[in-house]
């Protein structure tokens, strides 16, 4: 299976600040995605991180709030901007294998906004 | 938009019982994955099913993909407390990108 690591694993943030989450994947991964998992809920796709170009956002998510970078094949960042308590969530980095039929997840970044 | 209905949402059983979790959709998926997530961790992939009618076994877990590739089930035999967790099904569409659509999850608790 692919190795996906993200940091920070956990953080407590002040309202109005921004936090950037980093994700590093191994060479088995081709596509990269960012998901959000609100407390007690399933996963919701935020966006697909595209190498060298703007991410593709899902409905309900915008670049100003969740800027994403992917400067190369194995690294991506997600920034949660101007945070409010409603942004308290697990943010998960994921990547698909070369065959494109399996997606692996990092351990998640647990953000609490106070 | 592809939707996956997962049921039941919650399940609390005694050790040794059997259970089945269902994942249903009106859409066809190119593949379907099952994940298990424990508190404080990211989802861990259990299995990927690709072919309609496919059955895969992982020790006490049996996964089945429907013939039409619209539904799937996870059956656990003789559940153990270590099986406790959130089980998630996720379907990959045929469109470019292989983005996953997640079911709502089944929170399983197995009591000793």
Short mmCIF file of C-alpha atoms in Angstrom, two decimals:
data_model
loop_
_atom_site.label_atom_id
_atom_site.label_comp_id
_atom_site.label_asym_id
_atom_site.label_seq_id
_atom_site.Cartn_x
_atom_site.Cartn_y
_atom_site.Cartn_z
CA UNK A 1 0.00 0.00 0.00
CA UNK A 2 1.03 3.62 -0.47
CA UNK A 3 2.56 5.62 2.34
CA UNK A 4 0.87 8.92 3.08
CA UNK A 5 1.99 11.14 5.93
CA UNK A 6 0.55 14.44 6.97
CA UNK A 7 1.28 17.03 9.60
CA UNK A 8 0.33 18.44 11.97
CA UNK A 9 -1.54 15.48 13.36
CA UNK A 10 -3.41 17.69 15.78
CA UNK A 11 -3.71 21.38 16.53
CA UNK A 12 -5.80 23.85 18.47
CA UNK A 13 -6.25 27.09 16.58
CA UNK A 14 -7.57 30.53 17.43
CA UNK A 15 -10.61 31.84 15.59
CA UNK A 16 -9.64 34.02 12.63
CA UNK A 17 -6.23 32.44 12.07
CA UNK A 18 -5.13 30.17 9.23
CA UNK A 19 -3.37 26.83 9.35
CA UNK A 20 -1.55 24.93 6.64
CA UNK A 21 -1.54 21.14 6.58
CA UNK A 22 1.23 19.36 4.72
CA UNK A 23 0.97 15.98 3.00
CA UNK A 24 3.77 13.83 1.67
CA UNK A 25 3.07 10.72 -0.40
CA UNK A 26 5.30 8.04 -1.88
CA UNK A 27 5.89 7.45 -5.56
CA UNK A 28 3.05 4.92 -5.87
CA UNK A 29 0.52 7.74 -5.67
CA UNK A 30 -0.65 9.54 -8.78
CA UNK A 31 -3.67 11.63 -7.86
CA UNK A 32 -4.03 13.46 -4.53
CA UNK A 33 -7.18 14.54 -2.77
CA UNK A 34 -8.20 16.41 0.36
CA UNK A 35 -11.18 15.32 2.45
CA UNK A 36 -12.91 16.70 5.52
CA UNK A 37 -14.53 14.58 8.19
CA UNK A 38 -16.66 16.46 10.67
CA UNK A 39 -17.17 14.94 14.12
CA UNK A 40 -19.15 11.72 13.97
CA UNK A 41 -19.64 11.93 10.23
CA UNK A 42 -18.38 10.38 7.01
CA UNK A 43 -15.87 11.90 4.63
CA UNK A 44 -16.54 14.76 2.23
CA UNK A 45 -14.25 15.55 -0.68
CA UNK A 46 -12.90 19.10 -0.59
CA UNK A 47 -10.84 19.10 -3.75
CA UNK A 48 -8.49 17.28 -6.07
CA UNK A 49 -4.95 18.63 -5.83
CA UNK A 50 -3.52 19.11 -9.32
CA UNK A 51 0.20 19.23 -9.85
CA UNK A 52 1.35 22.65 -10.91
CA UNK A 53 -2.11 24.11 -11.36
CA UNK A 54 -5.17 25.18 -9.40
CA UNK A 55 -7.00 22.52 -7.47
CA UNK A 56 -10.42 21.29 -8.59
CA UNK A 57 -12.93 22.11 -5.85
CA UNK A 58 -16.15 20.31 -5.02
CA UNK A 59 -19.42 22.09 -4.56
CA UNK A 60 -19.44 24.01 -1.30
CA UNK A 61 -15.70 24.51 -1.12
CA UNK A 62 -13.83 27.53 -2.49
CA UNK A 63 -10.21 28.40 -3.07
CA UNK A 64 -10.28 31.48 -0.85
CA UNK A 65 -11.23 29.38 2.16
CA UNK A 66 -9.22 26.26 1.33
CA UNK A 67 -6.22 27.17 -0.83
CA UNK A 68 -4.39 24.06 -2.02
CA UNK A 69 -0.98 23.66 -3.55
CA UNK A 70 0.71 20.71 -5.21
CA UNK A 71 4.11 21.86 -6.42
CA UNK A 72 5.24 18.35 -7.31
CA UNK A 73 3.93 14.79 -7.58
CA UNK A 74 4.53 13.79 -3.97
CA UNK A 75 3.67 16.89 -1.92
CA UNK A 76 0.56 18.94 -1.30
CA UNK A 77 -0.67 21.49 1.21
CA UNK A 78 -4.14 22.49 2.33
CA UNK A 79 -4.68 25.77 4.14
CA UNK A 80 -7.78 26.37 6.22
CA UNK A 81 -8.18 30.14 6.17
CA UNK A 82 -9.83 32.52 8.63
CA UNK A 83 -10.93 29.64 10.80
CA UNK A 84 -14.14 29.52 12.79
CA UNK A 85 -15.35 26.84 15.23
CA UNK A 86 -17.34 25.29 12.35
CA UNK A 87 -14.02 24.38 10.72
CA UNK A 88 -13.19 22.04 13.60
CA UNK A 89 -12.75 18.78 11.78
CA UNK A 90 -10.40 16.07 10.67
CA UNK A 91 -8.70 16.95 7.41
CA UNK A 92 -7.47 13.96 5.47
CA UNK A 93 -4.98 13.77 2.66
CA UNK A 94 -5.40 10.87 0.26
CA UNK A 95 -3.85 9.49 -2.87
CA UNK A 96 -4.78 7.00 -5.54
CA UNK A 97 -2.55 4.23 -6.83
CA UNK A 98 -1.28 4.00 -10.39
CA UNK A 99 -4.10 1.68 -11.42
CA UNK A 100 -6.52 4.31 -10.21
CA UNK A 101 -8.76 1.83 -8.42
CA UNK A 102 -7.62 2.25 -4.84
CA UNK A 103 -7.31 5.30 -2.61
CA UNK A 104 -5.20 5.44 0.54
CA UNK A 105 -5.45 7.90 3.41
CA UNK A 106 -3.11 9.64 5.74
CA UNK A 107 -3.81 9.56 9.45
CA UNK A 108 -5.54 12.90 9.35
CA UNK A 109 -5.04 16.30 10.91
CA UNK A 110 -7.37 16.99 13.81
CA UNK A 111 -8.12 20.71 14.04
CA UNK A 112 -10.01 22.31 16.87
CA UNK A 113 -10.87 25.99 16.50
CA UNK A 114 -11.53 27.89 19.69
CA UNK B 1 -23.98 13.24 -8.18
CA UNK B 2 -23.43 9.66 -7.10
CA UNK B 3 -24.85 8.76 -3.71
CA UNK B 4 -24.10 5.77 -1.51
CA UNK B 5 -26.58 4.74 1.14
CA UNK B 6 -24.96 2.79 3.92
CA UNK B 7 -26.88 0.88 6.55
CA UNK B 8 -27.19 0.47 9.41
CA UNK B 9 -25.74 3.69 10.79
CA UNK B 10 -25.13 2.20 14.21
CA UNK B 11 -24.78 -1.37 15.37
CA UNK B 12 -24.11 -2.65 18.86
CA UNK B 13 -23.71 -6.39 19.21
CA UNK B 14 -22.28 -9.01 21.53
CA UNK B 15 -19.00 -10.76 20.87
CA UNK B 16 -19.54 -13.85 18.71
CA UNK B 17 -22.54 -12.52 16.77
CA UNK B 18 -22.60 -12.10 13.01
CA UNK B 19 -23.47 -8.89 11.20
CA UNK B 20 -23.87 -7.46 7.72
CA UNK B 21 -23.37 -3.88 6.57
CA UNK B 22 -24.94 -2.76 3.31
CA UNK B 23 -23.96 -0.15 0.79
CA UNK B 24 -26.45 0.74 -1.96
CA UNK B 25 -26.59 3.14 -4.84
CA UNK B 26 -28.51 3.79 -8.02
CA UNK B 27 -25.20 4.54 -9.74
CA UNK B 28 -22.69 2.13 -11.21
CA UNK B 29 -19.19 2.23 -9.75
CA UNK B 30 -15.99 1.12 -11.41
CA UNK B 31 -14.76 -0.14 -8.05
CA UNK B 32 -15.80 -0.06 -4.45
CA UNK B 33 -13.66 0.12 -1.37
CA UNK B 34 -14.31 -0.70 2.26
CA UNK B 35 -12.43 1.12 5.00
CA UNK B 36 -12.27 0.81 8.77
CA UNK B 37 -11.50 3.82 10.90
CA UNK B 38 -10.63 3.81 14.57
CA UNK B 39 -10.80 6.89 16.80
CA UNK B 40 -7.86 9.21 16.24
CA UNK B 41 -6.78 7.59 13.00
CA UNK B 42 -7.41 7.91 9.30
CA UNK B 43 -9.43 5.31 7.36
CA UNK B 44 -7.54 2.09 6.67
CA UNK B 45 -8.32 0.25 3.46
CA UNK B 46 -9.74 -3.24 3.99
CA UNK B 47 -10.53 -4.30 0.44
CA UNK B 48 -11.18 -3.12 -3.10
CA UNK B 49 -13.74 -4.93 -5.26
CA UNK B 50 -13.78 -4.35 -8.97
CA UNK B 51 -15.74 -7.07 -10.76
CA UNK B 52 -19.52 -7.42 -10.55
CA UNK B 53 -20.40 -10.42 -8.39
CA UNK B 54 -16.95 -10.51 -6.86
CA UNK B 55 -16.56 -11.97 -3.37
CA UNK B 56 -13.46 -11.37 -1.28
CA UNK B 57 -12.65 -12.81 2.10
CA UNK B 58 -10.36 -11.32 4.70
CA UNK B 59 -10.30 -13.70 7.67
CA UNK B 60 -13.75 -13.28 9.28
CA UNK B 61 -14.78 -10.51 6.87
CA UNK B 62 -16.55 -11.28 3.59
CA UNK B 63 -17.06 -8.55 1.01
CA UNK B 64 -19.37 -8.83 -1.96
CA UNK B 65 -19.83 -6.54 -4.95
CA UNK B 66 -23.24 -6.66 -6.61
CA UNK B 67 -23.58 -8.05 -10.10
CA UNK B 68 -24.55 -4.64 -11.43
CA UNK B 69 -21.76 -2.90 -9.45
CA UNK B 70 -24.27 -0.67 -7.69
CA UNK B 71 -24.16 -2.22 -4.25
CA UNK B 72 -21.92 -4.05 -1.85
CA UNK B 73 -22.04 -5.80 1.50
CA UNK B 74 -19.63 -6.52 4.31
CA UNK B 75 -20.36 -9.54 6.48
CA UNK B 76 -18.46 -10.16 9.71
CA UNK B 77 -18.61 -13.61 11.25
CA UNK B 78 -18.18 -14.11 14.99
CA UNK B 79 -17.48 -10.45 15.71
CA UNK B 80 -14.83 -9.58 18.26
CA UNK B 81 -14.29 -6.41 20.34
CA UNK B 82 -11.33 -5.62 18.09
CA UNK B 83 -13.77 -5.19 15.20
CA UNK B 84 -15.20 -2.09 16.86
CA UNK B 85 -14.87 0.98 14.66
CA UNK B 86 -16.36 3.04 11.88
CA UNK B 87 -16.82 1.11 8.64
CA UNK B 88 -16.99 3.14 5.45
CA UNK B 89 -17.83 2.09 1.94
CA UNK B 90 -16.66 4.26 -0.92
CA UNK B 91 -17.36 3.98 -4.62
CA UNK B 92 -15.12 5.15 -7.43
CA UNK B 93 -16.92 6.58 -10.44
CA UNK B 94 -16.07 5.99 -14.03
CA UNK B 95 -15.29 9.64 -14.62
CA UNK B 96 -11.75 10.92 -14.73
CA UNK B 97 -10.08 11.32 -11.40
CA UNK B 98 -11.40 8.23 -9.64
CA UNK B 99 -12.78 10.39 -6.85
CA UNK B 100 -14.48 8.46 -4.12
CA UNK B 101 -18.06 8.88 -3.01
CA UNK B 102 -18.40 7.83 0.61
CA UNK B 103 -21.32 6.22 2.33
CA UNK B 104 -22.45 7.67 5.62
CA UNK B 105 -20.57 5.08 7.63
CA UNK B 106 -21.57 2.33 10.06
CA UNK B 107 -20.42 2.71 13.62
CA UNK B 108 -19.95 -0.78 15.05
CA UNK B 109 -19.50 -1.62 18.69
CA UNK B 110 -18.79 -5.18 19.72
CA UNK B 111 -19.25 -5.77 23.41
CA UNK B 112 -17.32 -8.50 25.20
#
